[in-house]
Each structure stands twice: as structure tokens, then as C-alpha cells.
Coordinates of C-alpha atoms in Angstrom, one line a residue:
M1 CA -1.8 9.4 -13.5
D2 CA -4.4 8.9 -10.7
L3 CA -6.2 11.1 -8.4
L4 CA -3.8 10.9 -5.5
T5 CA -0.9 11.7 -7.5
L6 CA -2.4 14.7 -8.8
L7 CA -3.3 15.6 -5.4
D8 CA -0.1 15.0 -3.9
P9 CA 1.1 18.7 -3.7
L10 CA -2.2 19.5 -1.7
M11 CA -1.8 16.4 0.4
T12 CA 1.3 17.8 2.0
S13 CA 0.1 21.4 3.0
P14 CA -0.9 21.8 6.6
L15 CA -3.9 24.1 5.3
L16 CA -5.6 20.7 3.7
Y17 CA -7.8 19.7 6.4
P18 CA -9.4 22.7 7.2
L19 CA -9.8 23.6 3.6
L20 CA -11.5 20.3 2.8
T21 CA -13.9 20.3 5.6
G22 CA -14.4 24.2 5.0
T23 CA -15.4 23.5 1.8
S24 CA -17.6 20.6 2.6
S25 CA -19.4 23.1 5.1
L26 CA -20.2 25.5 2.3
D27 CA -23.2 23.5 1.3
G28 CA -25.3 26.4 0.8
V29 CA -22.9 27.8 -1.7
L30 CA -21.5 24.6 -3.2
P31 CA -24.3 21.7 -3.3
M32 CA -22.0 18.9 -2.0
I33 CA -22.5 15.7 0.0
P34 CA -20.2 16.1 2.9
S35 CA -19.3 12.5 2.8
E36 CA -17.5 13.0 -0.5
A37 CA -15.3 15.6 1.1
A38 CA -14.9 13.4 4.5
V39 CA -13.9 10.3 2.2
L40 CA -11.5 12.6 0.2
T41 CA -10.0 13.6 3.4
A42 CA -10.1 9.6 4.5
G43 CA -8.0 9.0 1.5
V44 CA -5.6 11.4 2.4
F45 CA -5.3 10.1 5.6
A46 CA -4.2 6.6 4.2
H47 CA -2.1 8.1 1.4
T48 CA 0.0 10.3 3.8
G49 CA -0.3 8.4 7.1
T50 CA -2.4 9.9 9.7
P51 CA -0.9 12.8 11.6
N52 CA -1.8 13.5 15.5
L53 CA -5.6 12.8 15.6
V54 CA -6.3 15.5 18.0
L55 CA -4.6 18.1 16.0
L56 CA -6.4 17.1 12.9
V57 CA -9.9 17.0 14.9
L58 CA -9.0 20.6 16.0
A59 CA -7.8 21.9 12.4
T60 CA -10.9 20.3 10.9
A61 CA -13.2 22.1 13.6
L62 CA -11.3 25.4 12.5
G63 CA -12.1 24.7 8.9
V64 CA -15.7 24.2 9.7
F65 CA -16.3 27.5 11.6
A66 CA -14.4 29.3 8.9
G67 CA -16.4 27.7 6.0
D68 CA -19.7 28.2 7.7
H69 CA -19.2 31.6 8.6
L70 CA -17.9 32.3 5.0
A71 CA -21.3 30.7 3.8
Y72 CA -23.4 32.8 6.3
G73 CA -21.8 35.8 4.7
I74 CA -22.2 34.9 1.1
G75 CA -25.8 33.6 1.9
R76 CA -26.8 36.9 3.4
S77 CA -25.1 39.1 0.6
V78 CA -25.1 37.8 -3.0
F79 CA -27.0 34.2 -2.8
G80 CA -29.2 34.9 0.1
P81 CA -32.7 36.2 0.3
R82 CA -32.4 39.2 -1.4
L83 CA -31.5 37.4 -4.7
I84 CA -34.3 34.7 -4.1
N85 CA -37.0 36.9 -2.8
R86 CA -36.8 38.8 -6.2
S87 CA -38.8 35.8 -7.6
A88 CA -41.8 34.4 -5.5
R89 CA -41.7 31.3 -7.4
L90 CA -37.9 30.8 -6.9
G91 CA -38.5 31.3 -3.4
R92 CA -41.3 28.9 -3.0
A93 CA -39.3 26.2 -4.9
V94 CA -36.4 26.6 -2.7
A95 CA -38.1 26.4 0.4
A96 CA -40.1 23.4 -0.9
A97 CA -36.6 21.7 -1.7
G98 CA -35.3 22.7 1.6
R99 CA -38.4 20.9 3.3
H100 CA -38.1 17.9 1.1
L101 CA -34.4 17.4 1.8
D102 CA -34.7 17.7 5.3
R103 CA -36.8 14.8 5.6
R104 CA -34.0 12.6 4.1
A105 CA -31.9 11.2 7.0
G106 CA -28.2 11.5 5.9
L107 CA -28.5 14.1 3.0
L108 CA -27.0 17.4 3.2
I109 CA -29.7 20.3 3.2
V110 CA -28.0 22.3 0.3
T111 CA -30.8 24.7 0.5
S112 CA -31.3 25.8 3.9
R113 CA -29.1 28.8 3.6
F114 CA -31.2 30.1 0.7
L115 CA -34.3 30.1 2.7
P116 CA -36.0 33.7 3.2
G117 CA -34.2 34.9 6.5
G118 CA -31.1 33.5 5.6
R119 CA -31.1 30.8 8.3
V120 CA -27.6 29.2 8.8
T121 CA -27.2 25.9 9.8
M122 CA -24.5 23.2 10.4
N123 CA -25.1 19.7 9.4
A124 CA -23.2 18.2 12.4
A125 CA -24.4 14.4 11.9
C126 CA -24.6 13.9 8.2
G127 CA -27.2 16.5 7.5
T128 CA -29.5 16.1 10.3
A129 CA -28.2 17.4 13.5
R130 CA -28.8 21.0 12.5
L131 CA -27.1 23.6 14.9
P132 CA -26.6 27.4 13.9
L133 CA -23.1 28.4 13.6
S134 CA -23.7 32.1 12.4
R135 CA -22.1 33.0 15.7
F136 CA -19.8 31.4 18.0
S137 CA -21.4 29.5 21.0
P138 CA -20.9 26.4 23.0
A139 CA -23.5 24.3 20.8
S140 CA -21.7 25.4 17.6
A141 CA -18.4 24.3 19.1
I142 CA -20.0 20.8 19.9
A143 CA -21.4 20.6 16.5
A144 CA -17.9 21.6 14.9
L145 CA -15.9 19.2 16.8
A146 CA -18.6 16.3 16.4
W147 CA -18.3 17.0 12.5
S148 CA -14.6 17.1 12.6
A149 CA -14.2 13.6 14.7
Y150 CA -16.7 12.0 12.5
I151 CA -14.4 13.0 9.5
A152 CA -11.5 11.9 11.2
G153 CA -13.2 8.7 12.1
L154 CA -13.8 8.0 8.4
G155 CA -10.3 8.5 7.9
Y156 CA -9.4 5.3 9.8
V157 CA -12.3 3.5 8.7
G158 CA -12.6 4.1 5.1
G159 CA -9.0 5.4 4.3
T160 CA -7.5 2.5 3.4
A161 CA -10.2 1.3 1.0
F162 CA -10.1 4.8 -0.8
A163 CA -6.4 4.7 -1.3
E164 CA -6.9 1.2 -3.0
N165 CA -10.2 1.9 -4.9
P166 CA -11.8 5.5 -4.7
L167 CA -15.1 4.3 -5.7
L168 CA -15.3 1.9 -2.9
G169 CA -14.0 4.2 -0.6
L170 CA -16.6 6.5 -1.5
A171 CA -19.1 3.6 -1.0
V172 CA -17.9 3.2 2.4
G173 CA -18.1 6.7 3.3
L174 CA -21.7 7.1 1.9
G175 CA -22.7 4.2 3.9
L176 CA -21.2 5.4 7.2
T177 CA -23.0 8.7 6.3
F178 CA -26.4 7.2 6.0
A179 CA -25.8 5.1 9.1
C180 CA -24.9 8.0 11.0
G181 CA -27.8 10.0 9.7
G182 CA -30.3 7.4 10.7
L183 CA -28.9 7.1 13.9
V184 CA -29.3 10.8 14.8
E185 CA -32.8 10.9 13.2
L186 CA -33.7 8.2 15.7
I187 CA -32.6 10.3 18.6
R188 CA -34.1 13.5 17.2
A189 CA -37.4 11.5 16.6
A190 CA -37.5 10.1 20.3
F191 CA -36.8 13.9 21.7
R192 CA -39.7 15.1 19.3
G193 CA -42.0 12.3 20.4
R194 CA -41.3 13.2 24.1
G195 CA -41.9 17.0 23.1
R196 CA -45.4 16.1 21.8
R197 CA -46.2 14.4 25.2
E198 CA -45.0 17.4 27.1
H199 CA -46.0 20.2 24.8
R200 CA -47.8 22.1 27.9
R201 CA -44.4 22.5 29.7
P202 CA -43.0 26.0 29.4
A203 CA -41.0 27.1 26.5
R204 CA -38.0 27.3 28.6
R205 CA -38.0 23.7 29.1
G206 CA -38.4 23.0 25.4
R207 CA -35.5 25.1 24.6
A208 CA -33.4 23.2 27.0
R209 CA -34.7 19.9 25.6
R210 CA -33.6 21.0 22.0
A211 CA -30.3 21.8 23.5
L212 CA -30.0 18.2 25.0
A213 CA -31.2 16.8 21.8
S214 CA -28.5 18.6 19.9
A215 CA -25.9 17.6 22.4
T216 CA -27.1 14.0 22.1
A217 CA -26.8 13.9 18.5
A218 CA -23.4 15.4 18.5
L219 CA -22.0 12.9 21.1
A220 CA -23.4 10.2 19.0
V221 CA -21.5 11.4 16.1
L222 CA -18.4 11.6 18.1
A223 CA -18.9 7.8 19.1
M224 CA -19.8 7.1 15.4
P225 CA -16.2 6.2 14.3
A226 CA -15.2 4.0 17.0
A227 CA -18.4 2.0 16.8
A228 CA -18.1 2.2 12.9
A229 CA -14.7 0.9 13.2
A230 CA -15.3 -1.8 15.0
A231 CA -18.3 -2.9 12.9
A232 CA -16.7 -2.2 9.4
T233 CA -12.9 -2.5 9.7
P234 CA -11.5 -5.9 9.8
H235 CA -9.0 -7.0 12.7
K236 CA -5.8 -5.4 12.5
P237 CA -2.7 -7.6 13.1
D238 CA -0.8 -6.9 16.3
R239 CA 2.2 -4.7 15.2
A240 CA 3.9 -5.7 18.3
E241 CA 6.2 -8.1 16.3
L242 CA 7.4 -5.3 13.8
Q243 CA 8.4 -3.2 16.9
S244 CA 10.1 -6.2 18.4
R245 CA 12.3 -6.6 14.9
L246 CA 12.9 -2.6 15.0
D247 CA 14.3 -3.1 18.6
G248 CA 16.4 -6.0 17.4
I249 CA 18.3 -3.9 14.7
V250 CA 19.2 -1.5 17.4
T251 CA 20.3 -4.4 19.6
A252 CA 22.4 -5.7 16.6
G253 CA 24.4 -2.5 16.0
A254 CA 22.6 0.5 15.8
V255 CA 22.2 4.0 17.8
G256 CA 18.8 4.5 16.4
A257 CA 16.4 3.2 13.8
L258 CA 13.1 4.2 12.5
A259 CA 10.7 2.5 9.6
E260 CA 7.6 2.6 8.0
V261 CA 5.4 -0.2 6.8
R262 CA 2.4 0.1 4.3
D263 CA 0.3 -2.9 3.8
E264 CA -3.5 -4.1 3.7
H265 CA -4.1 -2.8 7.3
G266 CA -2.7 0.7 6.8
V267 CA 0.4 2.5 7.9
W268 CA 2.5 1.7 10.5
R269 CA 5.5 3.7 11.7
G270 CA 7.9 2.9 14.6
T271 CA 11.3 4.0 16.0
S272 CA 13.8 2.5 18.3
G273 CA 17.0 3.7 20.2
V274 CA 17.9 7.2 20.6
A275 CA 18.3 10.1 18.0
E276 CA 21.6 11.2 19.6
L277 CA 24.4 9.7 22.0
G278 CA 24.2 10.9 25.4
T279 CA 20.5 11.6 25.4
T280 CA 17.3 9.9 26.0
R281 CA 15.7 11.7 23.1
P282 CA 14.1 9.1 20.9
V283 CA 14.3 9.0 17.1
P284 CA 11.9 11.2 15.5
V285 CA 9.5 9.1 13.6
D286 CA 9.5 11.6 10.7
G287 CA 13.2 12.1 10.8
R288 CA 15.3 12.7 7.8
F289 CA 18.5 10.7 7.1
R290 CA 21.0 10.4 4.5
A291 CA 19.8 8.0 1.8
G292 CA 22.8 6.9 0.3
S293 CA 22.9 5.1 -2.9
I294 CA 18.9 4.9 -3.2
T295 CA 19.9 8.3 -4.8
K296 CA 20.9 6.2 -7.7
T297 CA 17.1 5.2 -8.4
F298 CA 15.9 9.1 -8.4
V299 CA 18.8 9.6 -11.1
A300 CA 18.0 6.7 -13.0
T301 CA 14.5 7.8 -13.2
V302 CA 15.4 11.0 -14.4
A303 CA 17.7 9.5 -17.1
L304 CA 14.9 7.3 -18.2
Q305 CA 12.7 10.0 -18.5
L306 CA 14.8 11.7 -20.6
V307 CA 15.2 8.5 -22.8
G308 CA 11.3 8.8 -23.1
E309 CA 11.4 12.2 -24.2
G310 CA 14.1 11.2 -26.9
R311 CA 16.8 13.3 -25.4
L312 CA 18.9 10.4 -24.3
R313 CA 19.3 6.8 -25.8
L314 CA 20.2 4.0 -23.6
D315 CA 22.7 2.9 -26.2
D316 CA 24.4 6.4 -26.4
P317 CA 28.2 6.1 -26.0
L318 CA 29.5 7.8 -23.0
E319 CA 31.9 9.5 -25.3
A320 CA 29.2 11.3 -27.1
W321 CA 28.1 13.1 -24.1
L322 CA 31.3 13.4 -22.1
P323 CA 34.1 13.5 -24.5
G324 CA 37.4 12.3 -22.9
A325 CA 36.0 11.9 -19.3
V326 CA 36.9 8.2 -19.4
P327 CA 39.6 6.4 -21.5
D328 CA 38.0 4.6 -24.4
G329 CA 34.3 6.0 -23.3
R330 CA 32.9 5.2 -27.0
R331 CA 32.9 1.4 -25.6
I332 CA 30.7 2.2 -22.6
T333 CA 27.0 3.1 -23.1
L334 CA 24.4 4.9 -20.7
R335 CA 22.7 1.4 -20.4
Q336 CA 26.0 0.1 -18.9
L337 CA 26.3 2.9 -16.5
L338 CA 22.9 2.6 -15.3
G339 CA 23.3 -1.3 -14.7
H340 CA 26.6 -1.3 -13.2
T341 CA 28.1 -3.3 -16.1
S342 CA 30.5 -0.7 -17.5
G343 CA 33.6 -2.0 -15.6
L344 CA 34.7 1.5 -14.4
Y345 CA 36.6 1.2 -11.2
D346 CA 34.7 2.4 -8.3
Y347 CA 35.9 5.9 -7.1
Q348 CA 34.5 5.0 -3.2
R349 CA 37.5 2.4 -3.1
T350 CA 40.0 5.1 -3.8
L351 CA 39.0 7.1 -0.7
R352 CA 40.6 6.6 3.2
M353 CA 37.2 5.3 4.9
P354 CA 36.4 5.2 8.5
P355 CA 38.2 4.4 10.9
A356 CA 40.9 6.2 9.1
P357 CA 41.2 9.8 10.4
E358 CA 41.5 11.2 7.1
F359 CA 38.0 10.6 6.3
T360 CA 37.0 13.0 9.1
A361 CA 39.5 15.5 8.1
N362 CA 38.0 15.7 4.7
R363 CA 34.3 16.0 6.1
W364 CA 34.0 19.7 5.0
R365 CA 35.8 19.5 1.6
T366 CA 34.1 19.9 -1.8
W367 CA 34.6 17.4 -4.2
S368 CA 34.0 17.8 -8.0
P369 CA 32.5 14.9 -10.0
D370 CA 35.6 15.3 -12.4
E371 CA 38.1 14.7 -9.6
L372 CA 36.3 11.8 -8.3
V373 CA 36.0 10.2 -11.7
A374 CA 39.7 11.0 -12.2
R375 CA 40.6 9.0 -9.0
A376 CA 38.5 6.0 -10.5
V377 CA 39.9 5.8 -14.0
A378 CA 43.5 6.1 -12.6
N379 CA 42.8 2.3 -11.8
P380 CA 42.4 -0.5 -14.4
A381 CA 38.9 -1.5 -15.3
T382 CA 37.3 -4.0 -13.1
F383 CA 36.3 -6.3 -16.2
E384 CA 36.5 -6.3 -20.0
P385 CA 34.9 -5.7 -22.1
P386 CA 32.2 -3.4 -21.0
G387 CA 28.8 -5.1 -20.7
S388 CA 30.4 -8.7 -19.9
A389 CA 29.6 -8.6 -16.1
F390 CA 28.2 -6.9 -13.2
A391 CA 30.3 -5.0 -10.7
Y392 CA 28.8 -2.1 -8.6
S393 CA 30.4 1.2 -9.2
S394 CA 29.3 4.5 -8.1
T395 CA 31.5 6.1 -10.7
G396 CA 28.9 5.4 -13.5
Y397 CA 26.2 7.6 -11.6
L398 CA 28.7 10.4 -11.0
L399 CA 29.1 10.4 -14.9
L400 CA 25.3 10.2 -15.3
G401 CA 24.7 13.3 -13.1
E402 CA 26.8 15.1 -15.6
I403 CA 25.3 13.6 -18.6
I404 CA 21.6 14.9 -17.3
E405 CA 23.0 18.3 -17.0
K406 CA 24.4 18.4 -20.6
A407 CA 20.9 17.1 -22.0
T408 CA 18.9 19.4 -20.0
G409 CA 21.1 22.3 -19.2
H410 CA 20.5 22.1 -15.3
P411 CA 22.3 20.3 -12.8
Y412 CA 20.9 16.6 -12.1
G413 CA 19.4 17.8 -8.5
M414 CA 17.4 20.6 -10.0
E415 CA 16.0 18.0 -12.5
I416 CA 15.1 15.4 -9.6
D417 CA 13.7 18.2 -8.0
R418 CA 11.5 19.5 -10.8
R419 CA 10.6 16.3 -12.0
I420 CA 9.9 13.8 -8.9
I421 CA 10.2 15.7 -5.7
R422 CA 7.8 18.5 -6.2
P423 CA 5.3 16.5 -8.3
L424 CA 5.0 13.7 -5.7
G425 CA 5.1 16.3 -2.9
L426 CA 8.1 14.8 -1.0
T427 CA 8.6 17.4 1.4
G428 CA 11.3 15.6 3.3
T429 CA 13.4 14.9 0.5
S430 CA 16.4 17.1 -0.8
V431 CA 19.5 17.0 -3.1
P432 CA 21.8 18.9 -0.6
G433 CA 24.6 19.6 -3.1
T434 CA 27.2 21.1 -0.9
S435 CA 25.0 22.1 2.0
T436 CA 26.6 20.2 5.1
R437 CA 23.3 20.1 7.5
I438 CA 20.4 17.8 7.5
P439 CA 17.3 20.4 7.6
G440 CA 14.4 19.1 10.0
P441 CA 14.1 16.6 12.5
H442 CA 16.7 13.8 12.0
P443 CA 18.6 11.3 14.1
H444 CA 22.4 11.8 14.5
G445 CA 25.0 9.7 12.6
Y446 CA 28.3 8.5 13.7
V447 CA 31.3 6.9 12.3
P448 CA 34.4 5.0 14.1
V449 CA 37.7 7.0 14.2
L450 CA 41.1 5.7 15.3
R451 CA 42.3 8.0 18.1
A452 CA 44.9 7.8 21.0
G453 CA 45.1 3.9 20.3
G454 CA 41.2 3.4 20.5
T455 CA 38.4 3.7 18.2
H456 CA 35.6 6.4 19.2
L457 CA 32.5 7.2 17.7
V458 CA 32.5 10.8 16.2
D459 CA 29.3 12.5 15.3
L460 CA 29.4 13.1 11.2
T461 CA 25.8 14.3 11.1
A462 CA 27.1 17.4 9.4
M463 CA 29.2 16.9 6.4
N464 CA 29.9 18.0 2.7
P465 CA 27.8 15.4 0.9
S466 CA 29.7 16.2 -2.6
V467 CA 31.9 13.3 -1.8
M468 CA 28.8 11.1 -2.6
G469 CA 27.2 13.4 -5.4
A470 CA 24.8 11.9 -7.8
A471 CA 25.9 8.3 -6.6
G472 CA 24.3 8.9 -2.8
E473 CA 23.8 12.6 -1.6
M474 CA 20.1 12.6 -1.2
I475 CA 18.4 13.1 2.2
S476 CA 14.7 11.8 2.5
T477 CA 12.4 9.9 5.0
T478 CA 10.9 6.7 5.3
R479 CA 7.5 8.4 4.2
D480 CA 8.7 9.9 1.1
L481 CA 10.7 6.9 -0.1
D482 CA 7.5 4.6 0.3
R483 CA 5.8 7.4 -1.9
F484 CA 8.5 7.6 -4.5
F485 CA 8.6 3.7 -5.0
A486 CA 4.8 3.4 -5.2
A487 CA 4.6 6.0 -7.9
L488 CA 7.6 4.7 -9.5
L489 CA 6.5 1.0 -9.7
G490 CA 2.7 2.2 -10.4
G491 CA 3.9 3.5 -13.6
H492 CA 3.4 7.2 -12.8
L493 CA 6.9 8.2 -13.5
L494 CA 7.9 6.1 -16.3
P495 CA 6.3 4.5 -19.2
G496 CA 5.9 0.8 -19.0
R497 CA 8.6 -0.2 -21.5
L498 CA 11.3 1.9 -19.6
L499 CA 10.0 0.7 -16.3
A500 CA 10.4 -3.0 -17.5
A501 CA 13.8 -2.0 -18.7
M502 CA 14.6 -0.6 -15.1
A503 CA 13.7 -4.1 -13.7
T504 CA 15.8 -6.0 -16.3
P505 CA 19.3 -7.2 -15.3
G506 CA 22.2 -6.3 -17.6
V507 CA 23.7 -9.9 -17.1
D508 CA 22.2 -13.1 -16.2
G509 CA 22.0 -13.8 -12.6
A510 CA 22.1 -9.8 -11.5
R511 CA 19.6 -8.4 -9.0
Y512 CA 20.2 -5.0 -10.2
G513 CA 18.4 -3.4 -13.3
L514 CA 18.7 0.4 -14.5
G515 CA 18.9 1.7 -11.1
L516 CA 16.6 -0.6 -9.5
A517 CA 17.4 -3.5 -7.4
W518 CA 15.2 -6.5 -6.1
W519 CA 15.6 -8.7 -3.1
R520 CA 13.9 -12.1 -3.5
D521 CA 15.2 -14.0 -0.5
T522 CA 12.1 -13.2 1.6
S523 CA 11.1 -16.0 3.7
C524 CA 7.7 -16.3 1.5
G525 CA 9.4 -16.2 -1.6
V526 CA 7.9 -12.7 -3.0
R527 CA 10.3 -10.6 -5.0
V528 CA 10.3 -6.9 -3.6
Y529 CA 11.7 -4.0 -5.7
G530 CA 13.5 -0.9 -4.5
N531 CA 17.2 -0.2 -3.3
D532 CA 19.2 0.1 -0.4
G533 CA 21.8 2.9 0.6
D534 CA 24.8 3.2 2.7
A535 CA 26.1 6.9 3.5
V536 CA 28.6 5.6 6.0
A537 CA 26.9 7.2 9.3
Y538 CA 23.3 6.3 7.9
Q539 CA 21.9 3.2 6.2
A540 CA 18.7 2.7 4.6
W541 CA 16.6 0.2 2.7
S542 CA 13.2 0.7 0.9
Y543 CA 11.3 -2.0 -0.9
S544 CA 8.1 -2.4 -2.4
T545 CA 6.0 -5.4 -3.7
Q546 CA 5.5 -5.1 -7.5
D547 CA 1.6 -4.4 -7.0
R548 CA 2.5 -2.1 -4.2
R549 CA 0.3 -3.6 -1.6
R550 CA 3.2 -4.1 0.9
Q551 CA 6.1 -1.6 1.1
A552 CA 8.5 -1.0 3.8
T553 CA 11.1 1.2 4.4
V554 CA 13.8 1.3 7.3
A555 CA 16.9 3.5 8.0
L556 CA 19.3 3.2 10.7
T557 CA 22.5 4.9 12.4
P558 CA 25.0 2.4 12.9
D559 CA 27.0 2.1 16.2
F560 CA 29.5 -0.4 14.4
R561 CA 29.6 -2.7 17.2
G562 CA 28.0 -5.4 15.3
D563 CA 26.3 -5.8 11.7
P564 CA 22.7 -5.4 11.9
G565 CA 22.0 -6.6 8.4
D566 CA 20.6 -10.0 9.5
A567 CA 18.2 -8.0 12.1
V568 CA 17.2 -5.7 9.0
D569 CA 16.5 -8.9 6.9
A570 CA 14.3 -10.2 9.6
F571 CA 12.4 -6.8 9.8
L572 CA 11.7 -6.9 6.2
N573 CA 10.8 -10.5 6.2
E574 CA 8.1 -9.6 9.0
A575 CA 6.9 -6.8 7.0
F576 CA 6.3 -8.5 3.6
C577 CA 5.6 -11.9 4.9
G578 CA 4.3 -11.8 8.5

């Protein structure tokens, strides 16, 4: 498990940015190079996608104020001069170390708060632009905002490098830190030189000059992220083509669409269309949607984790876990349920689907897995014998949900939450059970219904998702699905042998393994792994290259005027091959 996975729960907290920067400002208590905290923050930017930059800077500034004032209080009480002054030698050593570090541009002055008198300083520009923060003042506000903007700038410049290689990201951050420190030292030296020439001027002028030097240094730091980005960041491609392809999906047959693309250039998010018919409200970029059959990959991951723990075996017969659930269940294995090679009839084909009015008439009904499986097995098998062919069947995943509950004593949704959602920090993902609403921001979904001799779109955003159950009930976001597939393909959820089994088709020529699908019709010939889902009023696709260097997730709310499938393929081709 890598550093970013371990930190996932923290990365999703709104307190993360002020916490990190507040900690980095505790340099008198925790001797810490500020670039370490800054680059860690940068890595979070790249890993989670950068939120609103202005809010980040303000939150970071709040953390700087809180951390610096806390350090001031601790320095004056426990670790401050009263402790140090008990030993003359210790006091002289600390003072000498402080003077030594003060002469090193770009280094944090870890001892300045320990000096006799308890002086509190803020290292606004990489340890060199020192401004007092023991009380609020315009100067302290400038310093805190400057430091906050500097960290946010590191997020844009060094974030992707950190996500791919923490050591490289740290090197980028340290390099920028020293460059920033050097620049501010030059500014301070210029003002010191001028001060020596004008030392006979009144002291009031000297104070004004020092204030101007500090303000100039802070402004220099504010300018650093943009300058550093221009010098250190490779040219980013025009993302207009991705937006154009997303607009094409809406034109082809959708009310609204949203997408996220992750590649070597960072994270791009976009939306098109409207969130609700009859309004101009845009689709929320972080909107939640029903993920449909992408749920199957989550269920398969939990089942394979149980295989890894020895609680299930892929060749266990279905009858051993659910006696009597399926006629002749001893011939069907868990592997066949996972890979759609069981031959079981798909229960969804027994339901009245839109535009039949009966579908919406049952929108609030709670369906049990046993009831849906019974509808399926009332029909003959799709093929014989089990394992001889591939035929997509959601019935197998309803059964897998029940098997997970038998093996663990907990509903499969609870196991998904405990094993995947919470460890990965998937804050927009849920297994709703019988809850009818989609929590949080979301676009509305619609289905066509025959009424009065015509077809009309009916809002089906709210519905009882038990009709999909373990085969497709989950709610998620583009960000969360990208994060899930990155963790899965990166080996963080399954051992290598089981991940390899997940990507192995049950029969020759199939493009589906054990809950994981692949798409190899990209225009550049690269194979991408993931899954797609159809929840009637919502459709979603989420794929990643095997090395996770490129990922794309797109979701839409269809308007049923046309088939947006080709437009989705064009978007994915642009994401993976453009």
C-alpha cells in the first residue's frame, strides 16, 4: 500500500489544507522543512483534483495563522525562553544555530522561536521573508496569504510529479523552495544595501523601508507559482477537444454529461448540458449518479478478497453456499457467476422496461434478491453446460451478494463500505439499499414513458434501487470511480494472482473477466480496463490503462432521442489517444 492510499481518509477531509500548513508553520516545535508539507499538499492536489484555488489559499492562510499562534503559545510557555534560559550553554547554542540557519536562503529557521525573548517569526518566503505573526496585523495577513499562495502554486507545479513519484515531487518542491528563498534574499539584500547608504535617515523611514521590503518579498512569493509553472511545467495540451467531445455526447442524445480525465498533464473535469430539464442549471462537476453495472466490479473485488482470505474458493459450487437457490446449482461455480459463464437467465429480461408504464409504477417497490432470482430461474438456461459460453447475466451478481453475506455475516453493501469505500476515501460513493434518493449534488435522470398516445420523459432520479441490487445499485462520482480503478489496477485491493484472474476471460474471445471488462477498440490500439453501467436513467463508463497513467470516467443522463454510444467512444478515444 503506497503513501497516497494510506493518506486517502485524510485527503478527503476539508481540514486537510489548514492542518498541513498549520503543521508546517509549527517550525519552532516540530523542526520541519516547509517544502515537505507543501509538496505533500501538492501531491494531494494531484491525487484528489484541485478544488477552488481561492478557497484553498484562504483555508491554508487560516492554518498558518492557527499554527503560528499555537507555536507562539507553546514557545512562550513550555519550550520557550524559560526552559532554554535554565542553561546558559543551551541558550548560546540555540542562538548560534539560529544565526547560522538565518544566513541560509531557503532553509527553515527552526530555532527562532526558542531564542531568549520568545521571538515569533513567519517564514513567508521559504524561510527568508520573516514577519511577526504573534498578533494579527496587515503584515501578518500578507505573509500568511503569500505562503498560502506559494503552497497552492506548488500544487500545480509539483503535484503530478508527487503523485507519480514522491521523491521526484519532493525534489521539485525543494528546488522551488530554494529558488524562492534565493529570490527573496536578493530583494532583502537590495534593501539592506540601500539601508546602509541611507542609515542617517530617521528611524521612522527605516521602519517604513522594512515594511516595504517585507511586502515586496510577499508579493514576490505570490508571483512565484506562476513564474515557476511557466519555467518548470511542460506545455499542457488544449483541453478544448475533450470539452468538444463531451458536448458531442449531449448533442447525440443526453440531457447532461460529466467527465473526469487523468493523464500525464493532470486532472481535467468537465460538464455539458443541464442538470435538470426546464432549467439552465449546469451539471455539477462533482455530481453523483447511479453507476449501474460498475457495481459488479466492487462486488467482484470483495468476493475475490474473500477468496484471498480463504473464506471463499472460486471453484466452490453455488449449491454449497445457497442450497436450492438455483436448480442444479452444484454445476455452477463462483468463478462462473463472476465471469458471466453460468448460463443463468438474466432476471432483468423478465422486467417491464421503459417505455412501458409498468416500470415507473414499480419505482417505489422493494425487490428481494430471492424474488428476482426466482423470476430468472423460471426461464431455461441461456446455454448448456455452465462454463461453455459467455452471456451477460445480472442474476449471478445477485447471488454473489447473498454469498458474500453468508461468508461474512454482513450484507454485501456493508462489506463494500468497510473494504473499499472507507479505505479509499470514496466520499461520493454509496450502496443505497432501499434508499430512494441520491445524496449530494447530482443531475436528474429521466426515462421515456408511454402516455396518452405519446412518449414523455419522466423524472426517475428518485427510485427504489433494490431492483438492481448487487448487480447495479451503487451511486458514485467520476472522481471516486477513477480512484477505485486506480487502486484496483495498482494492486492495492487484491494480490497479483487474483488481479490477474480478474482480468482473465472465462471463455476465449470474451472481453470480461471476473467482474472486470476491457475495451481494446481505442483508435491507438491501447487496451483499457474498467466497466460500464446502465441504470436506465443514468449511464456511466470508467476505464484506465493498465499502468494507470491515463484514466477516464464519463457519465450521462440520456434523453432517448438518439444513441450517444458513438459519441462516448469518441470521448474515450480522445482521452486515451489524444
